[in-house]
Amino acid sequence: MKKLIALVFALVASAGFAAEFPDISIADLKKAIADKKVTVIDVNGAASYKAGHVPTAIDFATQGSNLASALPADKGALVVAYCGGPACSAYKAAANAASQLGYTNVKHLSAGISGWKAAKEPLEK
């Protein structure tokens, strides 16, 4: 019985880290960037990041190991991770990392960089 309870607890605890993150629209992300109320994380890799990324985004490929120092002190601050587009799930690495660091307002730009470009939004290089 104790093993069963431990197994159930472990599954519930791990499910918290495998949770889906709420989506944020391009318009809402643009507003948060303009208001300087978001930390954006690009998970597309260093080459893609250098070619152009969402303004203010940090490169998870180079900053991932130092993510704690790149994120704000306020654990309730908005953190948004994105990758290539709606079919990409690479964003989860950054979103889960932020969540594991204690951030409680982690979202996903499901449109990704492809949606950002399709919306003709500016890129930062």
Coordinates of N, CA and C in Angstrom, one line a residue:
M1 N 0.8 -1.2 0.0 CA 0.0 0.0 0.0 C 0.9 1.3 0.0
K2 N 1.9 1.2 0.8 CA 2.8 2.4 0.9 C 3.5 2.7 -0.5
K3 N 3.8 1.6 -1.2 CA 4.4 1.7 -2.5 C 3.4 2.3 -3.5
L4 N 2.2 1.9 -3.4 CA 1.1 2.5 -4.3 C 0.9 4.0 -4.0
I5 N 0.9 4.4 -2.8 CA 0.8 5.8 -2.4 C 2.0 6.6 -2.9
A6 N 3.2 6.0 -2.7 CA 4.4 6.7 -3.2 C 4.3 6.8 -4.7
L7 N 3.9 5.8 -5.4 CA 3.8 5.9 -6.9 C 2.8 6.9 -7.3
V8 N 1.6 7.0 -6.7 CA 0.6 8.0 -7.1 C 1.2 9.4 -6.8
F9 N 1.8 9.6 -5.7 CA 2.4 10.9 -5.4 C 3.4 11.3 -6.4
A10 N 4.3 10.3 -6.8 CA 5.3 10.6 -7.8 C 4.7 11.0 -9.1
L11 N 3.7 10.3 -9.5 CA 3.0 10.6 -10.8 C 2.3 11.9 -10.8
V12 N 1.7 12.3 -9.7 CA 1.1 13.6 -9.6 C 2.1 14.7 -9.6
A13 N 3.2 14.5 -8.9 CA 4.3 15.5 -8.8 C 4.9 15.7 -10.2
S14 N 5.2 14.6 -10.9 CA 5.8 14.8 -12.2 C 4.8 15.3 -13.2
A15 N 3.5 15.1 -13.0 CA 2.5 15.7 -13.9 C 2.5 17.2 -13.9
G16 N 2.9 17.8 -12.7 CA 3.0 19.2 -12.6 C 4.0 19.8 -13.5
F17 N 5.1 19.1 -13.7 CA 6.2 19.6 -14.5 C 5.9 19.3 -16.0
A18 N 5.0 18.4 -16.3 CA 4.7 18.1 -17.7 C 3.5 18.8 -18.1
A19 N 3.0 19.7 -17.3 CA 1.8 20.4 -17.6 C 1.9 21.3 -18.9
E20 N 0.8 21.5 -19.5 CA 0.8 22.4 -20.7 C 0.8 23.8 -20.1
F21 N 1.3 24.7 -20.9 CA 1.3 26.1 -20.4 C 0.3 26.9 -21.3
P22 N -0.4 27.9 -20.6 CA -1.4 28.7 -21.4 C -0.7 29.4 -22.5
D23 N -1.5 29.6 -23.6 CA -1.0 30.3 -24.7 C -1.2 31.8 -24.5
I24 N -0.3 32.6 -25.2 CA -0.4 34.0 -25.3 C -0.5 34.4 -26.7
S25 N -1.3 35.4 -27.0 CA -1.4 35.8 -28.4 C -0.3 36.7 -28.8
I26 N -0.1 36.9 -30.1 CA 1.0 37.8 -30.6 C 0.6 39.2 -30.1
A27 N -0.6 39.6 -30.1 CA -1.0 41.0 -29.7 C -0.7 41.2 -28.2
D28 N -1.0 40.2 -27.4 CA -0.8 40.3 -26.0 C 0.7 40.3 -25.6
L29 N 1.5 39.5 -26.4 CA 2.9 39.5 -26.2 C 3.5 40.8 -26.6
K30 N 3.1 41.4 -27.7 CA 3.6 42.7 -28.2 C 3.3 43.8 -27.1
K31 N 2.1 43.7 -26.5 CA 1.8 44.7 -25.5 C 2.7 44.5 -24.2
A32 N 2.9 43.3 -23.8 CA 3.8 43.0 -22.7 C 5.2 43.4 -22.9
I33 N 5.7 43.2 -24.2 CA 7.0 43.7 -24.5 C 7.1 45.2 -24.5
A34 N 6.1 45.9 -25.1 CA 6.1 47.4 -25.1 C 6.0 47.9 -23.6
D35 N 5.3 47.2 -22.8 CA 5.1 47.6 -21.4 C 6.3 47.2 -20.5
K36 N 7.2 46.4 -21.1 CA 8.4 45.9 -20.4 C 8.0 45.0 -19.2
K37 N 7.0 44.2 -19.5 CA 6.4 43.3 -18.4 C 6.5 41.8 -18.7
V38 N 7.6 41.5 -19.5 CA 7.7 40.1 -19.9 C 9.2 39.7 -20.1
T39 N 9.5 38.5 -19.8 CA 10.8 37.9 -20.2 C 10.5 36.9 -21.3
V40 N 11.0 37.0 -22.5 CA 10.7 36.1 -23.6 C 11.9 35.2 -23.8
I41 N 11.6 34.0 -24.0 CA 12.7 33.0 -24.2 C 12.5 32.3 -25.6
D42 N 13.5 32.4 -26.4 CA 13.5 31.8 -27.7 C 14.2 30.4 -27.6
V43 N 13.6 29.4 -28.1 CA 14.1 28.0 -27.9 C 14.4 27.4 -29.3
N44 N 14.7 28.3 -30.3 CA 14.9 27.8 -31.7 C 16.3 27.5 -32.0
G45 N 17.3 27.7 -31.1 CA 18.7 27.4 -31.4 C 19.4 28.7 -31.7
A46 N 20.7 28.7 -31.5 CA 21.6 29.9 -31.6 C 21.5 30.4 -33.1
A47 N 21.6 29.6 -34.1 CA 21.6 30.1 -35.5 C 20.3 30.8 -35.8
S48 N 19.2 30.2 -35.4 CA 17.9 30.9 -35.7 C 17.8 32.2 -34.9
Y49 N 18.2 32.1 -33.7 CA 18.2 33.3 -32.8 C 19.0 34.5 -33.5
K50 N 20.2 34.2 -34.0 CA 21.0 35.2 -34.6 C 20.4 35.7 -35.9
A51 N 19.6 34.9 -36.6 CA 18.9 35.2 -37.9 C 17.8 36.2 -37.6
G52 N 17.2 36.2 -36.4 CA 16.1 37.1 -36.0 C 15.2 36.4 -35.0
H53 N 14.8 37.2 -34.0 CA 14.0 36.7 -32.9 C 13.0 37.7 -32.5
V54 N 12.1 37.3 -31.7 CA 11.1 38.2 -31.1 C 11.9 39.2 -30.3
P55 N 11.6 40.5 -30.4 CA 12.3 41.5 -29.7 C 12.4 41.3 -28.2
T56 N 13.5 41.5 -27.6 CA 13.9 41.3 -26.2 C 14.1 39.8 -25.8
A57 N 13.9 38.9 -26.7 CA 14.0 37.5 -26.3 C 15.4 37.1 -26.0
I58 N 15.6 36.2 -25.0 CA 16.9 35.6 -24.7 C 17.0 34.3 -25.4
D59 N 18.2 33.9 -25.7 CA 18.5 32.7 -26.5 C 18.7 31.6 -25.5
F60 N 17.8 30.6 -25.4 CA 17.8 29.5 -24.5 C 19.0 28.6 -24.8
A61 N 19.4 28.5 -26.0 CA 20.6 27.7 -26.4 C 21.8 28.1 -25.7
T62 N 22.0 29.4 -25.5 CA 23.2 29.9 -24.9 C 23.0 30.4 -23.5
Q63 N 21.8 30.7 -23.1 CA 21.5 31.2 -21.7 C 20.8 30.1 -20.8
G64 N 20.5 29.0 -21.4 CA 19.7 28.0 -20.6 C 20.4 27.6 -19.3
S65 N 21.7 27.4 -19.3 CA 22.3 27.0 -18.1 C 22.4 28.1 -17.1
N66 N 22.2 29.3 -17.5 CA 22.2 30.5 -16.6 C 20.8 31.1 -16.5
L67 N 19.8 30.3 -16.8 CA 18.4 30.9 -16.9 C 18.0 31.6 -15.7
A68 N 18.3 31.1 -14.5 CA 17.9 31.7 -13.2 C 18.4 33.2 -13.2
S69 N 19.6 33.5 -13.7 CA 20.1 34.8 -13.6 C 19.5 35.7 -14.7
A70 N 19.0 35.1 -15.8 CA 18.4 35.9 -16.9 C 16.9 36.2 -16.6
L71 N 16.3 35.5 -15.6 CA 14.9 35.8 -15.3 C 14.8 36.8 -14.2
P72 N 13.6 37.5 -14.1 CA 13.5 38.5 -13.0 C 13.4 37.9 -11.6
A73 N 13.6 38.7 -10.6 CA 13.5 38.3 -9.3 C 12.1 37.9 -8.9
D74 N 11.1 38.6 -9.4 CA 9.7 38.4 -9.1 C 9.2 37.1 -9.8
K75 N 9.0 36.1 -9.0 CA 8.6 34.7 -9.5 C 7.2 34.8 -10.1
G76 N 6.4 35.8 -9.9 CA 5.1 36.0 -10.5 C 5.1 36.7 -11.8
A77 N 6.3 37.2 -12.2 CA 6.5 37.9 -13.5 C 6.1 37.0 -14.7
L78 N 5.7 37.6 -15.7 CA 5.3 36.9 -17.0 C 6.6 36.4 -17.7
V79 N 6.6 35.1 -18.0 CA 7.7 34.5 -18.8 C 7.0 33.8 -19.9
V80 N 7.5 34.1 -21.2 CA 6.9 33.5 -22.3 C 8.0 32.8 -23.1
A81 N 7.8 31.5 -23.4 CA 8.7 30.7 -24.2 C 8.0 30.4 -25.6
Y82 N 8.9 30.4 -26.6 CA 8.4 30.0 -27.9 C 9.4 29.2 -28.7
C83 N 9.0 28.5 -29.7 CA 9.9 27.8 -30.6 C 9.5 28.1 -32.1
G84 N 9.4 27.1 -32.9 CA 9.2 27.3 -34.4 C 7.8 27.7 -34.8
G85 N 6.8 27.0 -34.1 CA 5.4 27.3 -34.5 C 4.5 26.3 -33.8
P86 N 3.2 26.3 -34.2 CA 2.2 25.5 -33.5 C 2.5 24.0 -33.3
A87 N 3.3 23.4 -34.3 CA 3.6 22.0 -34.2 C 4.8 21.7 -33.4
C88 N 5.5 22.7 -32.9 CA 6.8 22.6 -32.2 C 6.5 22.5 -30.7
S89 N 7.2 21.6 -30.0 CA 7.1 21.5 -28.6 C 8.4 21.7 -27.9
A90 N 9.4 22.2 -28.6 CA 10.7 22.5 -27.9 C 10.6 23.6 -26.9
Y91 N 9.6 24.5 -27.0 CA 9.4 25.5 -26.0 C 9.3 25.0 -24.6
K92 N 8.8 23.7 -24.4 CA 8.6 23.1 -23.1 C 9.9 23.0 -22.3
A93 N 11.0 22.9 -22.9 CA 12.3 22.8 -22.2 C 12.5 24.1 -21.4
A94 N 12.2 25.3 -22.0 CA 12.4 26.5 -21.3 C 11.2 26.8 -20.4
A95 N 10.0 26.5 -20.8 CA 8.9 26.7 -19.9 C 9.0 25.8 -18.6
N96 N 9.3 24.6 -18.8 CA 9.5 23.7 -17.6 C 10.7 24.2 -16.8
A97 N 11.7 24.6 -17.4 CA 12.9 25.1 -16.6 C 12.5 26.3 -15.7
A98 N 11.7 27.3 -16.3 CA 11.2 28.5 -15.6 C 10.3 28.0 -14.5
S99 N 9.4 27.1 -14.8 CA 8.5 26.6 -13.8 C 9.2 25.9 -12.6
Q100 N 10.2 25.1 -12.9 CA 11.0 24.5 -11.9 C 11.8 25.4 -11.0
L101 N 12.1 26.6 -11.6 CA 12.7 27.7 -10.8 C 11.8 28.4 -10.0
G102 N 10.5 28.1 -10.1 CA 9.5 28.7 -9.2 C 8.6 29.8 -9.9
Y103 N 8.8 30.0 -11.2 CA 8.0 31.0 -11.9 C 6.5 30.5 -12.1
T104 N 5.6 31.3 -11.8 CA 4.2 30.8 -11.7 C 3.3 31.4 -12.9
N105 N 3.9 32.3 -13.7 CA 3.1 32.9 -14.8 C 3.9 32.6 -16.1
V106 N 4.0 31.4 -16.4 CA 4.8 30.9 -17.6 C 3.8 30.6 -18.7
K107 N 4.0 31.3 -19.9 CA 3.1 31.1 -21.0 C 3.8 30.6 -22.3
H108 N 3.1 30.3 -23.3 CA 3.6 29.7 -24.5 C 3.1 30.6 -25.7
L109 N 4.0 31.1 -26.5 CA 3.5 31.7 -27.8 C 3.5 30.6 -28.8
S110 N 2.3 30.0 -28.9 CA 2.2 28.8 -29.8 C 2.4 29.2 -31.3
A111 N 2.1 30.4 -31.6 CA 2.4 30.9 -33.0 C 3.9 30.7 -33.4
G112 N 4.7 30.8 -32.4 CA 6.1 30.7 -32.6 C 6.7 31.7 -33.5
I113 N 8.0 31.5 -33.8 CA 8.6 32.5 -34.7 C 8.0 32.6 -36.1
S114 N 7.5 31.4 -36.5 CA 6.8 31.4 -37.9 C 5.6 32.3 -37.9
G115 N 4.8 32.2 -36.8 CA 3.6 33.0 -36.7 C 3.9 34.5 -36.5
W116 N 5.0 34.8 -35.8 CA 5.5 36.2 -35.6 C 5.8 36.8 -36.9
K117 N 6.6 36.0 -37.7 CA 7.0 36.5 -39.0 C 5.8 36.6 -40.0
A118 N 4.9 35.7 -39.9 CA 3.7 35.7 -40.8 C 2.8 36.9 -40.5
A119 N 2.8 37.3 -39.2 CA 2.1 38.5 -38.8 C 2.8 39.8 -39.1
K120 N 4.0 39.6 -39.8 CA 4.8 40.8 -40.2 C 5.3 41.6 -39.0
E121 N 5.5 41.0 -37.9 CA 6.0 41.7 -36.7 C 7.6 41.8 -36.9
P122 N 8.1 42.8 -36.3 CA 9.6 43.1 -36.4 C 10.4 42.0 -35.7
L123 N 11.6 41.8 -36.3 CA 12.5 40.8 -35.6 C 13.7 41.7 -35.1
E124 N 14.3 41.1 -34.1 CA 15.5 41.7 -33.5 C 16.6 40.8 -33.9
K125 N 17.7 41.4 -34.2 CA 18.9 40.6 -34.5 C 20.1 41.0 -33.6

